[in-house]
XYZ file of C-alpha atoms in Angstrom:
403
model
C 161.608 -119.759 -129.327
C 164.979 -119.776 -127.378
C 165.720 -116.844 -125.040
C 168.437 -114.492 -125.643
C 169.818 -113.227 -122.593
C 172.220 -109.829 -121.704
C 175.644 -111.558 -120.256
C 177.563 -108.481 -120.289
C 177.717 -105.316 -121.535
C 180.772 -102.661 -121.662
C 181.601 -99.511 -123.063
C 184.879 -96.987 -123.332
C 184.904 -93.521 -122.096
C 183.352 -91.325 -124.616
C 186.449 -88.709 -125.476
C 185.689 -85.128 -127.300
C 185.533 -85.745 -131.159
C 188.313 -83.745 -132.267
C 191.910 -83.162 -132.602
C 192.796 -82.489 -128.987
C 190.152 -85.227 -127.614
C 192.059 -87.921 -125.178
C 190.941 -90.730 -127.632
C 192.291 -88.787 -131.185
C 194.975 -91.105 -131.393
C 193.040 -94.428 -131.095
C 191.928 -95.983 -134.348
C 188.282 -97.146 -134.718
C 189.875 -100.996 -134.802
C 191.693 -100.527 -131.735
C 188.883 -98.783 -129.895
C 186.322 -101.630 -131.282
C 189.517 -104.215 -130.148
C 189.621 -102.803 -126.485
C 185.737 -103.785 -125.976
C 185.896 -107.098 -127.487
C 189.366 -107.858 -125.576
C 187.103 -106.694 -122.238
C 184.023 -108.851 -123.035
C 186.485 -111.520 -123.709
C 188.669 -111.449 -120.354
C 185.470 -110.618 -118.220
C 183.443 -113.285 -119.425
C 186.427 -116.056 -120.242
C 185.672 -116.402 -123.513
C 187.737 -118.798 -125.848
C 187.778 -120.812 -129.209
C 184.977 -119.774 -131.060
C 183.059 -118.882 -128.244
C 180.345 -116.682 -130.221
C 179.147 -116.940 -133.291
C 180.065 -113.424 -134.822
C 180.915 -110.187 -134.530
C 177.824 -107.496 -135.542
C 179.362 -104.322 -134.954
C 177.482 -101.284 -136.010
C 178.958 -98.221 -137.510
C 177.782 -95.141 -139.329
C 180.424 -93.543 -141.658
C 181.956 -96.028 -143.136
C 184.895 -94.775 -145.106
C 188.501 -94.814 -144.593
C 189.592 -96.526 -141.320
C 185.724 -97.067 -140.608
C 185.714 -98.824 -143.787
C 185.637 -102.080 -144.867
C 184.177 -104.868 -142.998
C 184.914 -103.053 -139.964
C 183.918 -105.580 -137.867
C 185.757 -108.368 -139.013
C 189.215 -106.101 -138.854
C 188.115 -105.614 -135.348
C 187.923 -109.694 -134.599
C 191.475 -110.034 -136.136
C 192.984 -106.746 -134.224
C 191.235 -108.572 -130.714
C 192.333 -111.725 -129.029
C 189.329 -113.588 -129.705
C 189.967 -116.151 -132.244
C 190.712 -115.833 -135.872
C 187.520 -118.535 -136.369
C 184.481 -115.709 -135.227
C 183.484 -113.947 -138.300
C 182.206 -110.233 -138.470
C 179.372 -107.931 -139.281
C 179.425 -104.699 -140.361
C 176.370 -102.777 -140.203
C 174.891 -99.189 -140.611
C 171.478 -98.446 -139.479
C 172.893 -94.283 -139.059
C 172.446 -93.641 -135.134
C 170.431 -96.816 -134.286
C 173.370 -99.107 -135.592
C 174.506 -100.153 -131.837
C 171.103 -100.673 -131.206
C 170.397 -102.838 -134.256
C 173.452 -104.814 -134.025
C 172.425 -105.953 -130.405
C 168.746 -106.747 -131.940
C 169.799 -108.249 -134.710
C 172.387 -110.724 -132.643
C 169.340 -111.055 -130.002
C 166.994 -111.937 -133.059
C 170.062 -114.779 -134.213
C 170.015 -116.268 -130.778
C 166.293 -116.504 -130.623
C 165.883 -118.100 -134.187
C 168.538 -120.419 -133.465
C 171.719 -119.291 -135.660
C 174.043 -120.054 -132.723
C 174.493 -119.761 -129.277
C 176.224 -116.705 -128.093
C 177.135 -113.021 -130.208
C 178.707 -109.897 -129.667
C 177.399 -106.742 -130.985
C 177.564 -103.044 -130.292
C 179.238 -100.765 -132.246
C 181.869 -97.679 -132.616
C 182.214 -94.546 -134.247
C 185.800 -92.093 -133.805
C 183.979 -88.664 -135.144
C 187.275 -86.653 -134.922
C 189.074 -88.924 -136.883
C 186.575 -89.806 -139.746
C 184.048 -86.698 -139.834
C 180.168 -87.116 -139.543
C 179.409 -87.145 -143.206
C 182.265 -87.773 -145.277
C 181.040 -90.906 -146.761
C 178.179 -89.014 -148.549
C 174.612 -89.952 -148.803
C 172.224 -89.922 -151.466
C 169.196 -88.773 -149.826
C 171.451 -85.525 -149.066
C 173.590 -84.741 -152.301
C 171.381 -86.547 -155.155
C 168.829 -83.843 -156.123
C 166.440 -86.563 -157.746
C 166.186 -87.870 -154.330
C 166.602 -85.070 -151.664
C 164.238 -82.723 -153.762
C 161.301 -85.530 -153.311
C 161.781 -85.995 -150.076
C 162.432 -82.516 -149.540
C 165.685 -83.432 -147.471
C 167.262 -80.931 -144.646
C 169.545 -81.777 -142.435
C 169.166 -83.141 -138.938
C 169.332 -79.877 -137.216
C 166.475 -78.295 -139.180
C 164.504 -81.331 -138.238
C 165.264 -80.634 -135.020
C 163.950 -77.863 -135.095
C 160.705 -78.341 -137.036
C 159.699 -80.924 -133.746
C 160.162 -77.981 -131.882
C 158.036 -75.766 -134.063
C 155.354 -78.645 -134.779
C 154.854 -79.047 -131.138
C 155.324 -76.578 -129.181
C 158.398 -76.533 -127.284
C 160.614 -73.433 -126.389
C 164.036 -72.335 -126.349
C 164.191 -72.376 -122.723
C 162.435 -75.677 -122.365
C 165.486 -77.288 -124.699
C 167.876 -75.447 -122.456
C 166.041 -76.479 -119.096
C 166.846 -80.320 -120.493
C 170.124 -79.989 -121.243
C 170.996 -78.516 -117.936
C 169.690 -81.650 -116.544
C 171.115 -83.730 -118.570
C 174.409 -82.425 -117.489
C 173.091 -82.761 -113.642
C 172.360 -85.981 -114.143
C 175.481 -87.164 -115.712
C 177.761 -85.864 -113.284
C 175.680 -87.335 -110.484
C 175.984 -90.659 -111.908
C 179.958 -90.094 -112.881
C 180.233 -88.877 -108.773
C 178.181 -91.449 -107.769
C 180.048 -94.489 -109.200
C 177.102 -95.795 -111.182
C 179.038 -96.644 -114.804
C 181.810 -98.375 -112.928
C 180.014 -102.001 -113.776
C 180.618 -100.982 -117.590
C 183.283 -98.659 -117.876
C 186.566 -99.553 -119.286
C 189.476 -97.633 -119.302
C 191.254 -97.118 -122.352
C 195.158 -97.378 -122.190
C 198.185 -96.581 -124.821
C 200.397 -99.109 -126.556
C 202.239 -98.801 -123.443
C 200.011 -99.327 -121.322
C 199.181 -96.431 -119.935
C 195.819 -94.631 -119.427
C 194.704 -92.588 -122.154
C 190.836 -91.764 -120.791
C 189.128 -93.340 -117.755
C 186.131 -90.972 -117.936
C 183.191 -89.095 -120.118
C 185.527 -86.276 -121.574
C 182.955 -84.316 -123.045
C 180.766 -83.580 -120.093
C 180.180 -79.619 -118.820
C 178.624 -79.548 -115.380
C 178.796 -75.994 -115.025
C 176.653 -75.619 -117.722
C 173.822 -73.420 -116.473
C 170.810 -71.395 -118.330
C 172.367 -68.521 -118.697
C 175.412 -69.907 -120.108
C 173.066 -71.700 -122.702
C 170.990 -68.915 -123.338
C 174.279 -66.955 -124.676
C 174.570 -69.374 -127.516
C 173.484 -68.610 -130.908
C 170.510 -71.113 -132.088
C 173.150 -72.815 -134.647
C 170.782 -73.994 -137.885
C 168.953 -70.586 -138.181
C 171.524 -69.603 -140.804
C 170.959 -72.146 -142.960
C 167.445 -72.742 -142.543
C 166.958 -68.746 -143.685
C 170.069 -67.601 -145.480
C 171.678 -70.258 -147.446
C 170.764 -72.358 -148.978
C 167.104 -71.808 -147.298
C 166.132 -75.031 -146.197
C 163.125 -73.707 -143.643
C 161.293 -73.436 -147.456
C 161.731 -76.800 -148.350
C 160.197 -77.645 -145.036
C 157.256 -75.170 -145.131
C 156.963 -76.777 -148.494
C 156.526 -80.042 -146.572
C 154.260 -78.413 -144.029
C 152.714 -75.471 -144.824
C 150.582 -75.118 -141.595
C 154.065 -73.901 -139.877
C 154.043 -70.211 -140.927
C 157.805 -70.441 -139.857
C 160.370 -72.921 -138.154
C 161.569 -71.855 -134.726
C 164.997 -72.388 -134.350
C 166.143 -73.277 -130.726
C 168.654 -75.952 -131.118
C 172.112 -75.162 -130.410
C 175.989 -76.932 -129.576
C 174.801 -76.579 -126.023
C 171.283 -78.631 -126.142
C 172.051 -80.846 -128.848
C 174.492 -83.696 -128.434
C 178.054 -84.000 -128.542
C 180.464 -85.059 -130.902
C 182.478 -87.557 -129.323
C 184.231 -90.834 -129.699
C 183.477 -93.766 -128.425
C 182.777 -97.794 -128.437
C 180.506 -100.073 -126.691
C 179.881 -104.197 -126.826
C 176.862 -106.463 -125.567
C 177.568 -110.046 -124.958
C 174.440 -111.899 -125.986
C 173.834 -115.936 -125.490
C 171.171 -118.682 -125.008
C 170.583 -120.762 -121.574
C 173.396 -122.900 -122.821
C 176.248 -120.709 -123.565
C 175.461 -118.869 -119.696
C 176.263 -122.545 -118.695
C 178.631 -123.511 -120.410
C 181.046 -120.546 -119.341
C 179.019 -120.391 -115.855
C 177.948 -117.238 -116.523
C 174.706 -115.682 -115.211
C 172.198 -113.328 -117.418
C 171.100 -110.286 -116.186
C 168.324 -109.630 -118.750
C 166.398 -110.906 -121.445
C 165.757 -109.448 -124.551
C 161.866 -109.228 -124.340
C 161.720 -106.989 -127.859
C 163.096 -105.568 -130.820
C 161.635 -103.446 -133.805
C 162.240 -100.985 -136.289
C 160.496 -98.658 -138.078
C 160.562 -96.068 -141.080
C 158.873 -92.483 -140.418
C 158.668 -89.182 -142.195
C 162.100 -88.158 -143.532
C 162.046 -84.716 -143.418
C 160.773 -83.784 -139.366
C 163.145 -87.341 -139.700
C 163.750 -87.487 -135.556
C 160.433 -88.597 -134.449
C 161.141 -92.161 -135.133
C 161.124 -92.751 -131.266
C 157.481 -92.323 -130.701
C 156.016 -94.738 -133.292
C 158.836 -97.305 -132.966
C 157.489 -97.478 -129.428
C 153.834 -97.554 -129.740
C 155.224 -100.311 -132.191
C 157.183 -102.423 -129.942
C 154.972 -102.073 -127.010
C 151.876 -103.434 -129.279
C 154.441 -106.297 -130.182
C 155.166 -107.067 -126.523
C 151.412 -106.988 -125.531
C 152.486 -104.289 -122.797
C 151.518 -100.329 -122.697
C 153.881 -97.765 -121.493
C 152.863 -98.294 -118.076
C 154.780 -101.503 -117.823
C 158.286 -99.682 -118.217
C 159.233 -98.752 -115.219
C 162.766 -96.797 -117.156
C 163.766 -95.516 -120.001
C 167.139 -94.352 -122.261
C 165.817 -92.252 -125.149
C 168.671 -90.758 -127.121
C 169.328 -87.463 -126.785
C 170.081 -86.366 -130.225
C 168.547 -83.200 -129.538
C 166.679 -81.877 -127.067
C 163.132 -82.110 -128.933
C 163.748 -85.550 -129.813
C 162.895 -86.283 -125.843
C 160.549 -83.748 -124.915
C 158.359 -85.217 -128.131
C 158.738 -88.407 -126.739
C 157.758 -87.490 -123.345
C 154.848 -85.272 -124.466
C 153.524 -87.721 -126.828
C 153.629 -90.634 -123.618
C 153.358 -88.517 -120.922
C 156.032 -89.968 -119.180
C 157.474 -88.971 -115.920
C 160.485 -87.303 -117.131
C 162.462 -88.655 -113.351
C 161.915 -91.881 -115.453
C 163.681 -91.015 -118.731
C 167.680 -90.996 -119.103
C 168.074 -90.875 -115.404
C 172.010 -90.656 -115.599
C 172.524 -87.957 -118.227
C 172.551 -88.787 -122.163
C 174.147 -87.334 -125.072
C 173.944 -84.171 -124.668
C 176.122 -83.946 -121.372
C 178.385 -87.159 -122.305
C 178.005 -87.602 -126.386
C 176.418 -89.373 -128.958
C 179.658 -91.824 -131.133
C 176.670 -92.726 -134.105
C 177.471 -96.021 -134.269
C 178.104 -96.694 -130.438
C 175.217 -95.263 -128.986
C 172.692 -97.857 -129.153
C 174.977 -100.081 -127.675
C 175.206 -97.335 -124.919
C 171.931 -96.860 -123.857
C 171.124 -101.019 -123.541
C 174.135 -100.974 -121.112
C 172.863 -98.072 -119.831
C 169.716 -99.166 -119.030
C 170.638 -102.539 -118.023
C 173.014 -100.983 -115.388
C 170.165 -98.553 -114.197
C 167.252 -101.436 -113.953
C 169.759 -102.910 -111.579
C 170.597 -100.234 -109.489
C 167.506 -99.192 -108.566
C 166.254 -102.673 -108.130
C 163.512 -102.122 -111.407
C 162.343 -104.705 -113.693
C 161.779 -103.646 -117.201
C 163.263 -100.747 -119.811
C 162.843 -99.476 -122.637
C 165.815 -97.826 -125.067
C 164.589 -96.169 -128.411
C 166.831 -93.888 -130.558
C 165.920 -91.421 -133.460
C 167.032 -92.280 -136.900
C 168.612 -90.043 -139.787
C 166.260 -90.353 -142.726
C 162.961 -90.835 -140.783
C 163.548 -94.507 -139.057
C 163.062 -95.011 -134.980
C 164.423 -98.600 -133.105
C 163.762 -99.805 -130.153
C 164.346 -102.277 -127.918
C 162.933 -103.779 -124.701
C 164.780 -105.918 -122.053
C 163.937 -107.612 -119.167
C 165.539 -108.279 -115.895
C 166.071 -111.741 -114.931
């Protein structure tokens, strides 16, 4: 089977997810436009120089909607003759579209993609497309649906991890990302994003807070207690799920979950002969790729299986990953994973995550290959490993390779 090989990989600031964010005024086209134009220039891309577009992205209504991706190849400079691929796999969809265009390559189906993904959460809100599983009772009632947060939580409650531990992780999540932002490490990746004048809009992660300290975090008010106990009660649906918690603890807050940001990211993806026919070098190899569904109610532990999944794929055991980028949807999501590996935690998200710099849905995946690619090469490693919790109950992962 062909190789597919990591050419490039870039990704935009990630600007606060609201009305007074730097990036509020970019569209989700533009932003997605800005990282193919980059991938483009950098690489000297021209003609139909890939074979599509697969561009990940979660809500998918309004601006978002559509064949995103497509609109994206047309708002770009890349030529009108590359196709695109809109695709939602909820917070794995940057992730998936850089499998799936890995998986393409490998098979055969042409010699070079693009994929990554965006998501602009202060423009179209985190939920406004609806989903079935949530608002159809003849589905959430059998598979006693609650929302993210609670599920959060129940990891927490299930095993054993503490308010302060959550806190403790965040705090070094937001050491850890300024060190890398002072330290100059997301330079290789980083693009700045500019007006239709030309002007910089953001240059940096907007949503970081390095001041943030335990005390600061301890202040906040856990922020899915209320509706896991008032209204409309879902801690019963889950004790109805698992009725060996006598209650769900709730420690997840605004300050150790992650942020709600905007943001875009792209992976240029090719065989041998596309790196020589631009004279372009790889710097990885996509080594493996799965996906996997999991319990949809605890919903976030999708990381742990879809790694004991990829690793038995691979023929390798934990020991052979020498990094790793596990989402930081919340807090629990990463001390489960390193509890259930026992992982050195130096090893895991090494430069911050989303709870210090933000988690765009449909970027993120995208994010944490480039991530990690940038990392392995830094500090002169070999092999990584990026896995991401899914909404629902699915985990992805993928491993790449340093050539």
């Amino acid at each position: 089977m062909t190789e597919a090989y990591i050419y490039d990989a870039v990704r935009t600031p990630r600007g606060k997810g609201r009305k007074d964010g730097a990036l509020h005024e970019v569209t989700s086209v533009r932003l997605s436009a800005t990282v193919l134009n980059a991938l483009k220039d950098r690489n000297g891309l021209d003609g139909h120089a890939v074979e599509d577009v697969v561009w990940g992205n979660v809500t998918q209504v309004k601006e978002q909607g559509g064949c995103l991706a497509r609109t994206a190849v047309l708002a770009s400079d890349l030529d009108e003759s590359i196709p695109g691929l809109a695709i939602n796999r909820f917070c794995a969809s940057g992730m998936e579209a850089v499998n799936l265009a890995a998986n393409q390559v490998k098979g055969g189906a042409g010699d070079a993609y693009i994929a990554g993904g965006v998501e602009m959460m202060g423009r179209v809100a985190m939920g406004s497309d609806g989903a079935a599983i949530a608002v159809d009772p003849t589905v959430a009632m059998d598979q006693y649906f609650v929302p993210q947060g609670i599920s959060a939580d129940i990891i927490a409650t299930e095993y054993g991890f503490s308010r302060d531990q959550a806190d403790a992780l965040a705090v070094e999540s937001q050491r850890r990302a300024k060190a890398a932002w002072d330290d100059n490490r997301f330079d290789k990746s980083i693009i700045a994003v500019n007006d239709v004048s030309g002007l910089p809009i953001l240059d940096h992660d907007e949503y970081m807070r390095p001041q943030t300290d335990m005390q600061s975090l301890g202040a906040l008010k856990a922020s899915f207690a209320e509706m896991g106990q008032v209204m409309p009660g879902f801690d019963k649906i889950a004790l109805m799920k698992y009725p060996h918690l006598e209650e769900i603890n709730h420690i997840h807050h605004a300050g150790n979950s992650s942020g709600i940001v905007d943001g875009s990211a792209g992976v240029l993806i090719g065989n041998e002969e596309f790196g020589k026919k631009y004279g372009l070098k790889p710097r990885a190899r996509i080594r493996q790729t799965c996906k996997i569904g999991t319990d949809p109610t605890i919903m976030l532990t999708g990381p742990v299986p879809a790694t004991q999944k990829i690793l038995a794929d691979s023929g390798m055991n934990i020991g052979d990953i020498d990094l790793f980028e596990v989402n930081e949807a919340f807090a629990s999501v990463v001390m489960r994973f390193q509890q259930a590996f026992d992982v050195d935690p130096e090893l895991v998200n090494v430069n911050g995550g989303s709870i210090a710099m933000g988690h765009p849905l449909g970027a993120t995946g995208a994010i944490i290959i480039g991530t990690l690619l940038d990392e392995l090469e830094r500090s002169d490693k070999e092999v990584g490993l990026a896995t991401l919790c899914i909404a629902s109950g699915m985990g992805a992962a993928t491993i790449i390779e340093r050539v």
